[in-house]
């Protein structure tokens, strides 16, 4: 199956699953109904993300490789032999690193010259 037809199949399957959940919901009560409703709503709200054929046209990657690579880079940056961070400290550093990597450093520090490179500090 080529990538285009696979994407179409997934989109059709998502619609079918949503329809099946809609048919089951009236028969459920309590926590089960709430759980199925939550999953149904998630699929409905993210239906456009299941359009795998349209994702590259929108400039979005199909795989998770870019995200996995970024996570590995962060993990390497924040963990070392003798580095120990609190959750708060780790989150603060991750925020700073993300602003730097995305070229948005000046939003945090508008008084710093545009050519400032904190990695050379």
mmCIF file of C-alpha atoms in Angstrom:
data_model
loop_
_atom_site.group_PDB
_atom_site.id
_atom_site.type_symbol
_atom_site.label_atom_id
_atom_site.label_comp_id
_atom_site.label_asym_id
_atom_site.label_seq_id
_atom_site.Cartn_x
_atom_site.Cartn_y
_atom_site.Cartn_z
ATOM 1 C CA UNK A 1 0.000 0.000 0.000
ATOM 2 C CA UNK A 2 1.491 3.365 -0.949
ATOM 3 C CA UNK A 3 1.645 6.261 1.507
ATOM 4 C CA UNK A 4 -1.265 8.173 -0.095
ATOM 5 C CA UNK A 5 -3.707 5.265 0.034
ATOM 6 C CA UNK A 6 -2.552 4.407 3.551
ATOM 7 C CA UNK A 7 -3.385 7.968 4.644
ATOM 8 C CA UNK A 8 -6.811 7.756 3.029
ATOM 9 C CA UNK A 9 -7.422 4.419 4.748
ATOM 10 C CA UNK A 10 -6.492 5.861 8.148
ATOM 11 C CA UNK A 11 -8.800 8.846 7.643
ATOM 12 C CA UNK A 12 -11.680 6.524 6.716
ATOM 13 C CA UNK A 13 -10.915 4.256 9.659
ATOM 14 C CA UNK A 14 -10.923 7.230 12.041
ATOM 15 C CA UNK A 15 -14.367 8.239 10.812
ATOM 16 C CA UNK A 16 -15.603 4.664 11.194
ATOM 17 C CA UNK A 17 -14.257 4.431 14.735
ATOM 18 C CA UNK A 18 -15.900 7.726 15.688
ATOM 19 C CA UNK A 19 -19.206 6.503 14.239
ATOM 20 C CA UNK A 20 -18.935 3.211 16.141
ATOM 21 C CA UNK A 21 -18.212 5.039 19.390
ATOM 22 C CA UNK A 22 -21.230 7.270 18.778
ATOM 23 C CA UNK A 23 -23.368 4.141 18.404
ATOM 24 C CA UNK A 24 -22.035 2.601 21.628
ATOM 25 C CA UNK A 25 -22.218 5.709 23.828
ATOM 26 C CA UNK A 26 -25.995 5.669 24.481
ATOM 27 C CA UNK A 27 -25.645 2.179 26.014
ATOM 28 C CA UNK A 28 -22.931 3.181 28.483
ATOM 29 C CA UNK A 29 -23.233 4.825 31.880
ATOM 30 C CA UNK A 30 -20.987 6.422 34.446
ATOM 31 C CA UNK A 31 -17.202 6.103 34.246
ATOM 32 C CA UNK A 32 -17.303 3.878 31.155
ATOM 33 C CA UNK A 33 -19.365 6.412 29.248
ATOM 34 C CA UNK A 34 -17.054 9.230 30.332
ATOM 35 C CA UNK A 35 -13.970 7.273 29.223
ATOM 36 C CA UNK A 36 -15.414 6.378 25.817
ATOM 37 C CA UNK A 37 -16.708 9.936 25.334
ATOM 38 C CA UNK A 38 -13.241 11.326 26.104
ATOM 39 C CA UNK A 39 -11.616 9.036 23.521
ATOM 40 C CA UNK A 40 -14.302 9.830 20.946
ATOM 41 C CA UNK A 41 -13.820 13.570 21.509
ATOM 42 C CA UNK A 42 -10.047 13.200 21.197
ATOM 43 C CA UNK A 43 -10.402 11.464 17.819
ATOM 44 C CA UNK A 44 -12.902 14.042 16.606
ATOM 45 C CA UNK A 45 -10.797 16.993 17.756
ATOM 46 C CA UNK A 46 -7.660 15.553 16.157
ATOM 47 C CA UNK A 47 -9.230 14.147 13.007
ATOM 48 C CA UNK A 48 -7.210 16.498 10.784
ATOM 49 C CA UNK A 49 -3.986 15.075 12.218
ATOM 50 C CA UNK A 50 -4.961 11.684 10.826
ATOM 51 C CA UNK A 51 -4.751 13.092 7.308
ATOM 52 C CA UNK A 52 -1.273 11.690 6.730
ATOM 53 C CA UNK A 53 -1.281 12.570 3.053
ATOM 54 C CA UNK A 54 -1.936 16.241 3.840
ATOM 55 C CA UNK A 55 0.681 16.607 6.579
ATOM 56 C CA UNK A 56 3.718 16.976 4.275
ATOM 57 C CA UNK A 57 1.819 19.580 2.223
ATOM 58 C CA UNK A 58 1.314 21.495 5.465
ATOM 59 C CA UNK A 59 5.058 21.298 6.141
ATOM 60 C CA UNK A 60 4.689 18.832 8.992
ATOM 61 C CA UNK A 61 6.777 15.691 9.419
ATOM 62 C CA UNK A 62 5.129 12.280 9.276
ATOM 63 C CA UNK A 63 7.389 10.594 11.765
ATOM 64 C CA UNK A 64 8.469 11.301 15.295
ATOM 65 C CA UNK A 65 12.201 11.317 14.538
ATOM 66 C CA UNK A 66 12.609 15.080 14.873
ATOM 67 C CA UNK A 67 10.909 15.099 18.269
ATOM 68 C CA UNK A 68 12.866 12.077 19.467
ATOM 69 C CA UNK A 69 16.113 13.722 18.392
ATOM 70 C CA UNK A 70 15.229 16.936 20.225
ATOM 71 C CA UNK A 71 14.386 15.000 23.391
ATOM 72 C CA UNK A 72 17.701 13.164 23.205
ATOM 73 C CA UNK A 73 19.564 16.462 22.788
ATOM 74 C CA UNK A 74 17.793 17.937 25.811
ATOM 75 C CA UNK A 75 18.479 14.820 27.854
ATOM 76 C CA UNK A 76 22.169 14.985 26.965
ATOM 77 C CA UNK A 77 22.270 18.694 27.774
ATOM 78 C CA UNK A 78 20.630 18.386 31.164
ATOM 79 C CA UNK A 79 22.076 15.158 32.439
ATOM 80 C CA UNK A 80 25.680 14.560 33.132
ATOM 81 C CA UNK A 81 27.862 12.589 35.461
ATOM 82 C CA UNK A 82 27.561 15.027 38.325
ATOM 83 C CA UNK A 83 24.585 17.122 37.267
ATOM 84 C CA UNK A 84 21.484 16.843 39.380
ATOM 85 C CA UNK A 85 18.520 19.137 38.840
ATOM 86 C CA UNK A 86 15.340 19.741 40.710
ATOM 87 C CA UNK A 87 12.207 19.546 38.599
ATOM 88 C CA UNK A 88 11.868 23.330 38.797
ATOM 89 C CA UNK A 89 15.485 23.887 37.769
ATOM 90 C CA UNK A 90 15.240 21.389 34.928
ATOM 91 C CA UNK A 91 12.064 23.023 33.595
ATOM 92 C CA UNK A 92 13.630 26.492 33.823
ATOM 93 C CA UNK A 93 16.717 25.367 31.900
ATOM 94 C CA UNK A 94 14.582 23.617 29.292
ATOM 95 C CA UNK A 95 12.594 26.804 28.803
ATOM 96 C CA UNK A 96 15.758 28.852 28.309
ATOM 97 C CA UNK A 97 17.256 26.258 25.967
ATOM 98 C CA UNK A 98 14.062 26.153 23.901
ATOM 99 C CA UNK A 99 13.932 29.936 23.540
ATOM 100 C CA UNK A 100 17.579 29.920 22.479
ATOM 101 C CA UNK A 101 17.200 27.083 19.949
ATOM 102 C CA UNK A 102 14.139 28.698 18.417
ATOM 103 C CA UNK A 103 15.837 32.061 17.959
ATOM 104 C CA UNK A 104 13.482 33.757 20.414
ATOM 105 C CA UNK A 105 16.045 34.733 23.052
ATOM 106 C CA UNK A 106 15.334 38.427 22.539
ATOM 107 C CA UNK A 107 11.726 37.917 23.696
ATOM 108 C CA UNK A 108 13.040 37.005 27.141
ATOM 109 C CA UNK A 109 15.912 39.483 27.157
ATOM 110 C CA UNK A 110 15.076 42.446 24.879
ATOM 111 C CA UNK A 111 17.943 44.501 26.338
ATOM 112 C CA UNK A 112 20.553 41.976 25.159
ATOM 113 C CA UNK A 113 22.166 42.687 21.753
ATOM 114 C CA UNK A 114 20.748 40.619 18.888
ATOM 115 C CA UNK A 115 24.116 38.989 18.190
ATOM 116 C CA UNK A 116 24.558 37.782 21.796
ATOM 117 C CA UNK A 117 25.382 34.082 22.027
ATOM 118 C CA UNK A 118 24.877 32.677 25.540
ATOM 119 C CA UNK A 119 26.814 29.553 24.624
ATOM 120 C CA UNK A 120 29.952 31.718 24.366
ATOM 121 C CA UNK A 121 29.417 33.415 27.683
#
